[in-house]
Amino acid sequence: MTKYIQRHSRQTRITHGVFISSCILLAITGLFVFVPPLTQALPASVVYGIRMAHRVLAAIFILFPIVSAIIAPKGAGHFFGKYLRKWDKDDITWLIRFVPYMLGPKRVHMPDQRIVKSGQIVADGMLILISLVMIISGFGLMFGGTGLKSVSLLFHDIGFVALILFGIAHIYLGAGIFQPYRHTVRLMFGDGKVSESDALYHWGHWAREELSSGANVVEKPE
Amino acid sequence: MADYAIFWDASKCTGCKGCQSACKCWNLLPSPLGKNVNEPTGSYQSPLDLNGNTRLLMTFQENEVSDDKKWGVEWSIGRRSCMHCVNPACATVCPSGALSVDEDTGFVRVQDDKCIGCQYCSGVCPFDVPRYYAGGSRINKCTACLDRVKNGGAKPVNGGTGTGNPRYSVPACVHTCSPAALDFGTREDMLAKAYARVQFLQNKPVNPCSTASVYGDVQLEGTHVIMVLKYAPETYGLPADPKVGILPTLTSWMKPLAAFVGVATIAGLGLSYITGLGYKRDTLHFDPDTEETIDMDTGEVVCVGDGHGHKIRAAADAASDAAVAAVATVADKAQEGEE
């Protein structure tokens, strides 16, 4: 029997799934306006249709997490609360070692972490900030006057550049493409459970607390 | 590339709106036809602003005058349309190629069938010109009647030189202007004509106009609409010092920056992936009773409680610290090398 810790609820996973799907589709549809050769490769009416689809996706991107938070306000509070914790020495050490670790996971060992790694706080915080920039500038592009529209366009583009960096890195780690992060994909796109061994490796402090309390621990045959 | 320009002289314009009508007729732009369907504006100006079916609008501004020589109202009759900038910001930001500079004339060409309705052009135009039709999905603005000009529907009038090619002609507005306030020719000729006219206005013996000026020569590094103004530009609703600002330039940098960031991110993560290949992690188990974390593959205790006191852990920490120090040393050496 292997112990698993329930890390994410079904609602969290569905919200994340819809959010990230709409985000990826927003990036793809946005490319048809951002990259002129792509824009010019298709008939204008098709690109116009893609632009309208971009707006529908944006509505889903904005509204789905809000509806989810309204349905489960406690969960939403827990979600944001875990990012607002105090940092300790391990958090700082983790961040300092991050780049050497990414380029040499066999040699560099990372310190134990709480429920979210310090790097996760930075990366997810950036993704939330980028999302807000994209939403606000998107509204500026849709409804703004002459001056606001051009400022919004610049910020929408800056947000997109930042999204490329943090989004691809998020997918690389979250989907378990990086060897030491294997199996992490099941946390959001599977049953939301993390094995005892993986939990101890990634979030040592949190895993020990959970395994000691046993509240969210289930045992399944290997 | 030859440079052509539309010339407009405010001191000759009578505000007959013939040009506005000719623009509509030639370009098949509909107008409301019902009786009194246009809302009263309290002005001769109709409609009040450019719109998806109005590319050229004559503006009427009443200026109160009260001095020892004159009193009452003085009219500023203005011409509001695309200024056809020499360096058009609208064409710079247009992703679809709907707006571009016509290489034969220098005018800002419109291919509305390419327009995707993003309206980025309206965000950067210092004259607030681009308007849209079909629910905001297609741009409409002055084309300088390139279809006429390039195919020769009429001959130069009003003393202009036209394009110098018998096949070419003049825009519809120029062709219809009865007081010869409008003209068309090479930009150089139109500028010379404008400066000569301004000199005349400023020095005429009766009612000299000291505020007369040329608009479109130096503004925004030049435009392809050259105006002779009797009064200050603001009187005609024109910005005295139009500026595009740095935003379109910054926006144009975003595309190569995005490509660079994308390629660099994928390359960096690709390198990370390669260095991670073959990585194998031992299975860990935590015993809540003893608070020990055990490596199930070796049977060793790798961590006691939340502490990091075990020798294996200490050795691992030391190895990682050494790796961090090695990276820092390489970085220091690289910096020294740069210095």
XYZ file of C-alpha atoms in Angstrom:
561
model
C 0.000 0.000 0.000
C 1.185 3.507 -0.813
C 0.176 6.577 1.115
C -1.220 9.547 -0.807
C -2.080 13.016 0.416
C -5.096 14.758 -1.087
C -3.546 18.067 -2.156
C -6.193 19.632 -4.402
C -9.985 19.323 -4.356
C -12.010 18.511 -7.455
C -13.263 22.077 -7.659
C -9.722 23.427 -7.529
C -8.689 21.083 -10.321
C -11.680 21.957 -12.502
C -11.116 25.691 -11.918
C -7.421 25.317 -12.723
C -8.229 23.223 -15.800
C -10.715 25.701 -17.224
C -8.486 28.645 -16.313
C -5.355 27.234 -17.902
C -7.228 25.955 -20.984
C -8.739 29.382 -21.572
C -5.322 30.949 -20.933
C -3.625 28.757 -23.548
C -6.430 29.362 -26.056
C -6.224 33.096 -25.311
C -2.508 33.006 -26.086
C -3.108 31.125 -29.348
C -5.964 33.371 -30.504
C -3.977 36.437 -29.414
C -1.102 35.378 -31.643
C -3.297 36.016 -34.689
C -3.271 39.706 -33.853
C 0.180 39.882 -32.253
C 2.121 38.309 -35.136
C 1.437 40.240 -38.385
C 2.401 37.395 -40.779
C -0.145 35.168 -39.013
C -2.771 37.920 -39.214
C -2.120 38.392 -42.897
C -2.093 34.677 -43.664
C -5.823 34.373 -42.997
C -8.818 36.253 -44.425
C -9.705 39.297 -42.328
C -13.150 37.901 -41.527
C -11.540 34.764 -40.069
C -9.149 36.843 -37.936
C -12.119 38.953 -36.844
C -13.852 35.738 -35.783
C -10.713 34.693 -33.891
C -10.723 38.093 -32.156
C -14.306 37.595 -31.072
C -13.432 34.098 -29.817
C -10.572 35.744 -27.883
C -13.153 37.908 -26.102
C -15.408 34.952 -25.270
C -12.385 33.093 -23.886
C -11.433 36.186 -21.903
C -14.890 36.197 -20.321
C -14.413 32.546 -19.283
C -10.872 33.328 -18.067
C -12.219 36.111 -15.827
C -15.557 34.740 -14.708
C -14.803 31.082 -14.006
C -12.392 31.672 -11.081
C -14.737 34.337 -9.679
C -17.735 31.982 -9.805
C -15.602 29.237 -8.296
C -14.541 31.537 -5.456
C -18.172 32.534 -4.822
C -19.218 28.884 -4.689
C -16.416 28.017 -2.252
C -15.311 31.147 -0.410
C -13.436 29.129 2.216
C -11.418 27.378 -0.467
C -10.659 30.698 -2.136
C -9.471 32.085 1.197
C -7.288 29.021 1.716
C -5.878 29.377 -1.804
C -4.778 32.967 -1.329
C -3.884 32.468 2.337
C -1.173 29.918 1.610
C 0.636 32.454 -0.549
C 0.619 35.092 2.174
C 2.572 33.182 4.776
C 5.820 34.269 6.391
C 9.061 33.184 4.746
C 11.729 31.192 6.590
C 15.373 30.323 5.940
C 14.418 27.311 3.806
C 12.364 29.531 1.517
C 15.303 31.842 0.878
C 17.705 28.932 0.393
C 15.292 27.300 -2.061
C 15.186 30.439 -4.201
C 18.986 30.872 -4.126
C 19.513 27.290 -5.233
C 16.783 27.306 -7.875
C 18.866 27.996 -10.987
C 21.729 25.607 -10.072
C 19.097 22.987 -9.228
C 17.331 23.415 -12.569
C 20.651 22.899 -14.340
C 21.900 20.111 -12.093
C 19.224 18.340 -10.082
C 21.526 15.397 -9.477
C 24.034 17.564 -7.614
C 21.949 20.267 -5.950
C 19.630 19.393 -3.095
C 16.687 21.617 -2.228
C 15.537 22.325 1.345
C 12.157 21.210 2.668
C 9.228 23.448 1.883
C 5.848 24.394 3.326
C 2.522 23.910 1.505
C 3.780 26.035 -1.409
C 7.426 26.450 -2.301
C 8.912 29.920 -2.161
C 9.487 29.638 -5.908
C 5.827 28.749 -6.365
C 4.836 31.864 -4.461
C 6.959 33.985 -6.783
C 5.923 32.202 -9.993
C 2.224 31.857 -9.189
C 2.195 35.408 -7.837
C 3.644 36.572 -11.139
C 1.047 34.584 -13.077
C -1.738 36.171 -11.021
C -0.202 39.617 -11.529
C 0.172 38.987 -15.292
C -3.451 37.822 -15.439
C -4.581 41.051 -13.763
C -2.468 43.132 -16.169
C -3.949 41.248 -19.136
C -7.511 41.645 -17.846
C -7.216 45.361 -17.092
C -5.385 46.154 -20.328
C -7.860 43.962 -22.224
C -10.711 46.088 -20.915
C -8.693 49.167 -21.898
C -8.339 47.806 -25.432
C -12.045 47.048 -25.686
C -13.506 50.150 -24.138
C -10.670 52.700 -23.942
C -10.434 55.950 -25.801
C -7.548 57.001 -28.018
C -4.842 57.415 -25.348
C -5.902 54.570 -23.087
C -6.068 52.150 -25.999
C -2.422 52.602 -26.979
C -1.233 52.343 -23.338
C -3.383 49.237 -22.899
C -1.921 47.693 -26.038
C 1.609 48.146 -24.698
C 0.714 46.607 -21.322
C -1.178 43.751 -23.005
C 1.961 43.006 -25.025
C 4.246 43.275 -21.972
C 1.908 40.902 -20.134
C 2.098 38.484 -23.055
C 5.902 38.527 -23.039
C 5.910 37.832 -19.286
C 3.319 35.111 -19.787
C 5.585 33.359 -22.287
C 8.346 33.178 -19.647
C 6.295 32.227 -16.590
C 3.679 30.205 -18.476
C 6.163 27.941 -20.236
C 8.168 27.488 -17.019
C 4.937 26.679 -15.164
C 4.010 24.050 -17.759
C 7.556 22.614 -17.711
C 7.455 22.045 -13.969
C 3.732 21.540 -13.420
C 3.350 18.988 -16.191
C 6.329 17.053 -14.843
C 8.510 17.462 -17.931
C 11.481 18.204 -15.666
C 12.685 14.810 -14.479
C 12.544 15.445 -10.678
C 9.006 16.827 -11.083
C 7.584 13.694 -12.655
C 4.062 12.799 -11.515
C 3.247 16.419 -10.571
C 0.825 16.557 -13.515
C -1.651 14.362 -11.618
C -1.995 17.028 -8.935
C -4.059 19.270 -11.208
C -4.911 17.017 -14.151
C -5.346 13.760 -12.266
C -6.941 12.883 -8.936
C -5.270 15.722 -7.014
C -3.294 13.313 -4.846
C 0.441 13.275 -4.257
C 2.318 10.194 -3.132
C 4.030 10.265 0.251
C 7.464 10.065 -1.363
C 6.787 12.879 -3.838
C 5.235 15.035 -1.105
C 8.292 14.555 1.136
C 10.584 15.467 -1.740
C 8.724 18.589 -2.862
C 7.064 19.963 0.267
C 8.835 18.222 3.169
C 7.505 20.347 6.034
C 3.931 20.227 4.728
C 4.093 16.482 3.982
C 5.193 15.663 7.530
C 2.386 17.759 8.988
C -0.168 16.038 6.756
C 1.217 12.545 7.363
C 1.266 13.176 11.125
C -2.315 14.413 11.221
C -3.542 11.847 8.691
C -6.602 13.964 7.875
C -6.017 14.061 4.117
C -4.048 10.819 3.833
C -5.386 7.841 1.891
C -3.773 4.486 1.249
C -4.003 2.868 -2.148
C -2.502 -0.298 -3.559
C 0.593 0.344 -5.681
C 9.012 57.024 -54.150
C 7.340 60.251 -55.213
C 5.683 62.377 -52.572
C 2.301 63.907 -53.347
C 0.051 66.041 -51.213
C -3.437 67.479 -50.947
C -3.338 71.244 -50.472
C -6.066 73.072 -48.576
C -6.272 76.819 -48.085
C -8.500 77.937 -45.189
C -8.379 81.505 -46.473
C -10.107 80.488 -49.694
C -12.488 77.841 -48.341
C -16.126 78.968 -48.286
C -17.391 75.993 -46.325
C -19.693 74.863 -49.128
C -19.113 71.221 -48.227
C -18.817 70.298 -51.881
C -15.700 68.303 -51.038
C -17.534 66.448 -48.277
C -20.300 65.513 -50.712
C -17.865 64.593 -53.475
C -16.009 62.326 -51.068
C -19.254 60.560 -50.197
C -20.299 60.260 -53.843
C -17.007 58.949 -55.187
C -16.438 56.532 -52.343
C -20.062 55.346 -52.219
C -20.433 56.315 -48.568
C -24.092 56.375 -47.527
C -25.737 59.261 -45.701
C -29.018 59.298 -43.796
C -31.650 60.208 -46.381
C -34.841 60.641 -44.353
C -36.267 64.042 -43.495
C -34.721 65.500 -40.337
C -33.047 62.215 -39.466
C -29.841 64.006 -38.528
C -30.010 65.355 -35.000
C -29.786 69.152 -34.863
C -26.212 70.110 -34.002
C -26.556 73.855 -33.560
C -23.818 74.203 -36.138
C -23.330 74.127 -39.858
C -21.139 71.131 -39.166
C -22.919 67.935 -40.051
C -22.380 65.319 -38.839
C -20.650 66.509 -35.685
C -17.675 64.205 -36.107
C -16.107 61.777 -38.552
C -17.804 58.399 -38.606
C -17.743 55.075 -40.369
C -19.391 56.629 -43.433
C -17.795 60.081 -43.317
C -14.135 60.342 -44.215
C -14.014 64.078 -44.729
C -15.777 66.627 -42.575
C -15.856 70.389 -42.855
C -15.802 71.889 -39.377
C -17.302 75.213 -38.381
C -16.114 77.031 -35.331
C -17.424 80.381 -34.164
C -14.826 82.580 -32.527
C -15.980 85.636 -30.668
C -14.137 88.751 -31.756
C -14.252 91.988 -29.882
C -11.633 94.666 -30.344
C -11.531 98.246 -31.532
C -11.715 97.198 -35.177
C -14.055 94.194 -35.232
C -16.794 92.721 -33.142
C -19.135 89.768 -33.372
C -18.240 86.327 -34.701
C -15.419 85.156 -36.905
C -15.682 81.779 -38.587
C -12.937 79.177 -38.654
C -13.868 76.715 -41.346
C -11.693 73.652 -40.944
C -11.024 70.450 -42.810
C -11.035 67.275 -40.765
C -9.741 64.137 -42.431
C -6.701 61.866 -42.508
C -3.526 63.945 -42.623
C -1.576 61.156 -44.359
C 1.494 61.453 -42.125
C 4.894 60.896 -43.704
C 5.621 58.408 -40.890
C 2.154 57.098 -40.065
C 1.907 55.529 -36.605
C -1.348 53.854 -37.646
C 0.434 51.834 -40.348
C 3.217 50.959 -37.858
C 0.816 49.348 -35.397
C -1.576 47.815 -37.939
C -1.035 44.039 -37.691
C -3.119 43.080 -40.704
C -1.590 45.305 -43.357
C -4.905 47.111 -43.847
C -3.024 50.390 -43.462
C 0.184 50.924 -45.355
C 2.128 53.624 -47.111
C 1.503 53.763 -50.846
C 4.947 53.736 -52.397
C 3.893 55.661 -55.498
C 2.422 58.653 -53.673
C 3.279 58.471 -49.950
C -0.392 58.503 -48.935
C -1.646 56.128 -46.246
C -3.487 53.450 -48.185
C -6.496 51.609 -46.778
C -7.372 48.050 -47.699
C -10.468 47.636 -45.599
C -10.954 44.029 -46.682
C -7.801 43.275 -44.680
C -8.991 45.134 -41.570
C -9.628 42.875 -38.572
C -11.227 45.608 -36.464
C -8.547 45.663 -33.747
C -8.709 49.490 -33.773
C -5.068 49.817 -32.723
C -4.763 52.615 -35.309
C -7.292 54.760 -33.486
C -5.179 54.471 -30.344
C -2.115 56.054 -31.922
C -3.515 58.601 -34.382
C -2.684 62.078 -33.046
C -5.552 63.508 -35.093
C -8.172 60.989 -33.875
C -9.129 60.144 -37.447
C -9.735 56.401 -37.924
C -13.392 55.445 -37.760
C -15.063 52.089 -38.313
C -18.135 50.618 -39.944
C -19.751 47.188 -40.058
C -20.060 47.045 -36.288
C -16.546 48.310 -35.724
C -14.940 45.562 -37.774
C -13.720 47.628 -40.751
C -11.741 50.850 -40.854
C -12.836 53.836 -42.886
C -10.683 56.845 -43.488
C -9.523 59.067 -46.339
C -7.640 57.136 -49.008
C -6.650 60.261 -50.965
C -8.802 58.641 -53.687
C -5.887 56.483 -54.745
C -8.265 54.634 -57.024
C -8.846 57.857 -58.967
C -5.346 59.181 -58.614
C -3.767 55.986 -59.886
C -6.234 55.363 -62.667
C -6.883 58.833 -63.966
C -10.579 59.680 -63.651
C -10.093 63.419 -64.120
C -7.399 65.938 -64.899
C -5.609 68.340 -62.524
C -7.564 71.455 -61.745
C -6.848 74.593 -59.711
C -3.328 74.921 -61.049
C -1.913 71.831 -59.387
C 0.497 69.583 -61.183
C -1.383 66.370 -60.519
C 0.927 63.423 -60.318
C 2.708 64.298 -63.503
C 1.412 61.174 -65.152
C -1.477 61.519 -67.573
C -2.948 58.333 -66.225
C -3.114 59.854 -62.782
C -5.588 62.394 -61.539
C -6.722 64.241 -58.411
C -8.879 63.210 -55.445
C -12.642 63.775 -55.697
C -12.620 66.564 -53.110
C -9.970 68.503 -55.022
C -11.737 68.039 -58.310
C -15.001 69.470 -57.006
C -13.639 72.499 -55.097
C -15.067 75.596 -56.781
C -13.200 78.334 -54.857
C -9.905 76.533 -55.570
C -9.176 76.079 -51.897
C -8.077 72.527 -52.621
C -5.293 71.456 -54.878
C -3.201 68.375 -55.546
C 0.371 67.904 -56.687
C 3.828 66.978 -55.527
C 4.392 67.689 -51.872
C 7.235 69.996 -52.770
C 5.018 72.070 -55.078
C 2.153 72.174 -52.585
C 4.506 73.349 -49.821
C 5.901 76.078 -52.059
C 2.365 77.157 -52.901
C 1.394 77.142 -49.208
C 4.359 79.263 -48.117
C 3.755 81.724 -50.928
C 0.107 82.021 -49.907
C 1.011 82.536 -46.240
C 3.465 85.242 -47.188
C 0.735 86.936 -49.205
C -1.794 86.690 -46.352
C 0.653 88.097 -43.835
C 1.661 91.014 -46.042
C -1.469 91.968 -47.915
C -2.151 95.690 -47.618
C -5.751 95.326 -46.433
C -6.583 93.145 -43.442
C -3.177 91.441 -43.175
C -3.400 88.120 -41.388
C -0.410 87.892 -39.049
C -1.520 84.505 -37.672
C -1.458 82.752 -41.051
C 0.730 79.655 -41.103
C 1.509 76.459 -42.967
C 0.371 73.250 -41.264
C 1.704 69.858 -42.305
C 5.280 70.752 -43.192
C 7.065 70.180 -39.895
C 4.283 68.681 -37.780
C 4.971 64.976 -37.148
C 7.922 65.144 -39.554
C 5.487 66.177 -42.248
C 2.109 65.139 -43.581
C 0.718 64.655 -47.060
C -2.042 67.183 -46.408
C -0.636 70.695 -46.521
C -2.842 73.372 -45.020
C -2.780 77.136 -45.113
C -4.376 78.311 -41.885
C -5.534 81.842 -41.212
C -5.654 81.404 -37.458
C -3.963 79.217 -34.842
C -4.305 75.443 -35.473
C -6.418 74.941 -32.330
C -9.036 77.218 -33.866
C -9.585 74.546 -36.504
C -9.567 71.686 -33.999
C -6.009 70.748 -34.971
C -3.327 70.040 -32.353
C -0.681 72.781 -32.446
C 2.090 70.275 -31.822
C 0.780 66.797 -32.617
C 2.783 63.979 -31.081
C 2.635 60.264 -31.571
C 4.735 59.556 -28.484
C 6.922 56.569 -27.805
C 4.139 54.002 -27.339
C 3.941 52.734 -30.955
C 7.743 52.312 -30.984
C 7.704 50.446 -27.663
C 4.833 48.309 -28.908
C 6.754 47.432 -32.057
C 9.657 46.222 -29.860
C 7.391 43.766 -28.081
C 7.212 41.342 -30.996
C 10.968 40.664 -31.311
C 11.220 40.728 -27.507
C 8.506 38.077 -27.243
C 10.302 35.934 -29.820
C 13.587 36.290 -27.919
C 12.006 35.499 -24.534
C 10.192 32.502 -26.026
C 13.303 31.068 -27.646
C 15.488 31.790 -24.575
C 12.950 30.187 -22.220
C 12.606 27.072 -24.326
C 16.399 26.839 -24.785
C 17.013 27.266 -21.039
C 14.411 24.696 -20.113
C 15.715 22.376 -22.819
C 19.145 22.538 -21.190
C 17.520 21.909 -17.824
C 15.717 18.882 -19.271
C 18.952 17.443 -20.619
C 20.756 17.855 -17.290
C 17.821 16.198 -15.543
C 17.818 13.134 -17.792
C 18.585 9.943 -15.902
C 17.736 11.527 -12.579
C 16.306 8.994 -10.206
C 14.886 9.741 -6.838
C 14.801 7.219 -3.976
C 11.426 6.456 -2.441
C 10.909 8.304 0.837
C 8.737 7.314 3.773
C 7.832 9.286 6.872
C 7.235 7.603 10.196
C 4.963 9.876 12.285
C 5.829 8.024 15.485
C 9.591 8.532 15.279
C 9.346 11.653 13.091
C 11.995 10.141 10.870
C 12.089 10.319 7.104
C 13.544 7.135 5.711
C 15.081 6.415 2.320
C 13.334 3.163 1.477
C 15.921 2.190 -1.147
C 18.900 2.424 1.238
C 17.065 2.024 4.535
C 18.819 5.094 5.932
C 17.233 7.879 7.916
C 17.640 10.997 5.778
C 15.904 13.510 7.982
C 14.854 13.688 11.601
C 11.654 15.626 12.151
C 11.774 18.952 10.455
C 15.477 19.313 11.137
C 18.403 18.757 8.809
C 20.841 17.150 11.213
C 21.471 13.830 9.567
C 24.853 13.296 8.009
C 23.423 12.294 4.633
C 21.341 15.408 4.526
C 24.308 17.442 5.670
C 26.446 15.923 2.951
C 23.790 16.675 0.365
C 23.527 20.240 1.612
C 27.292 20.625 1.444
C 27.287 19.308 -2.129
C 24.573 21.732 -3.164
C 26.334 24.622 -1.407
C 29.479 23.734 -3.324
C 27.491 23.753 -6.556
C 25.993 27.145 -5.717
C 29.468 28.469 -4.848
C 30.843 27.101 -8.128
C 28.134 28.896 -10.094
C 28.840 32.103 -8.144
C 32.571 31.805 -8.864
C 31.946 31.340 -12.571
C 29.657 34.371 -12.524
C 32.277 36.443 -10.654
C 34.969 35.446 -13.126
C 32.714 36.320 -16.036
C 32.031 39.716 -14.462
C 35.743 40.313 -13.886
C 36.387 39.374 -17.496
C 33.793 41.919 -18.653
C 35.388 44.610 -16.490
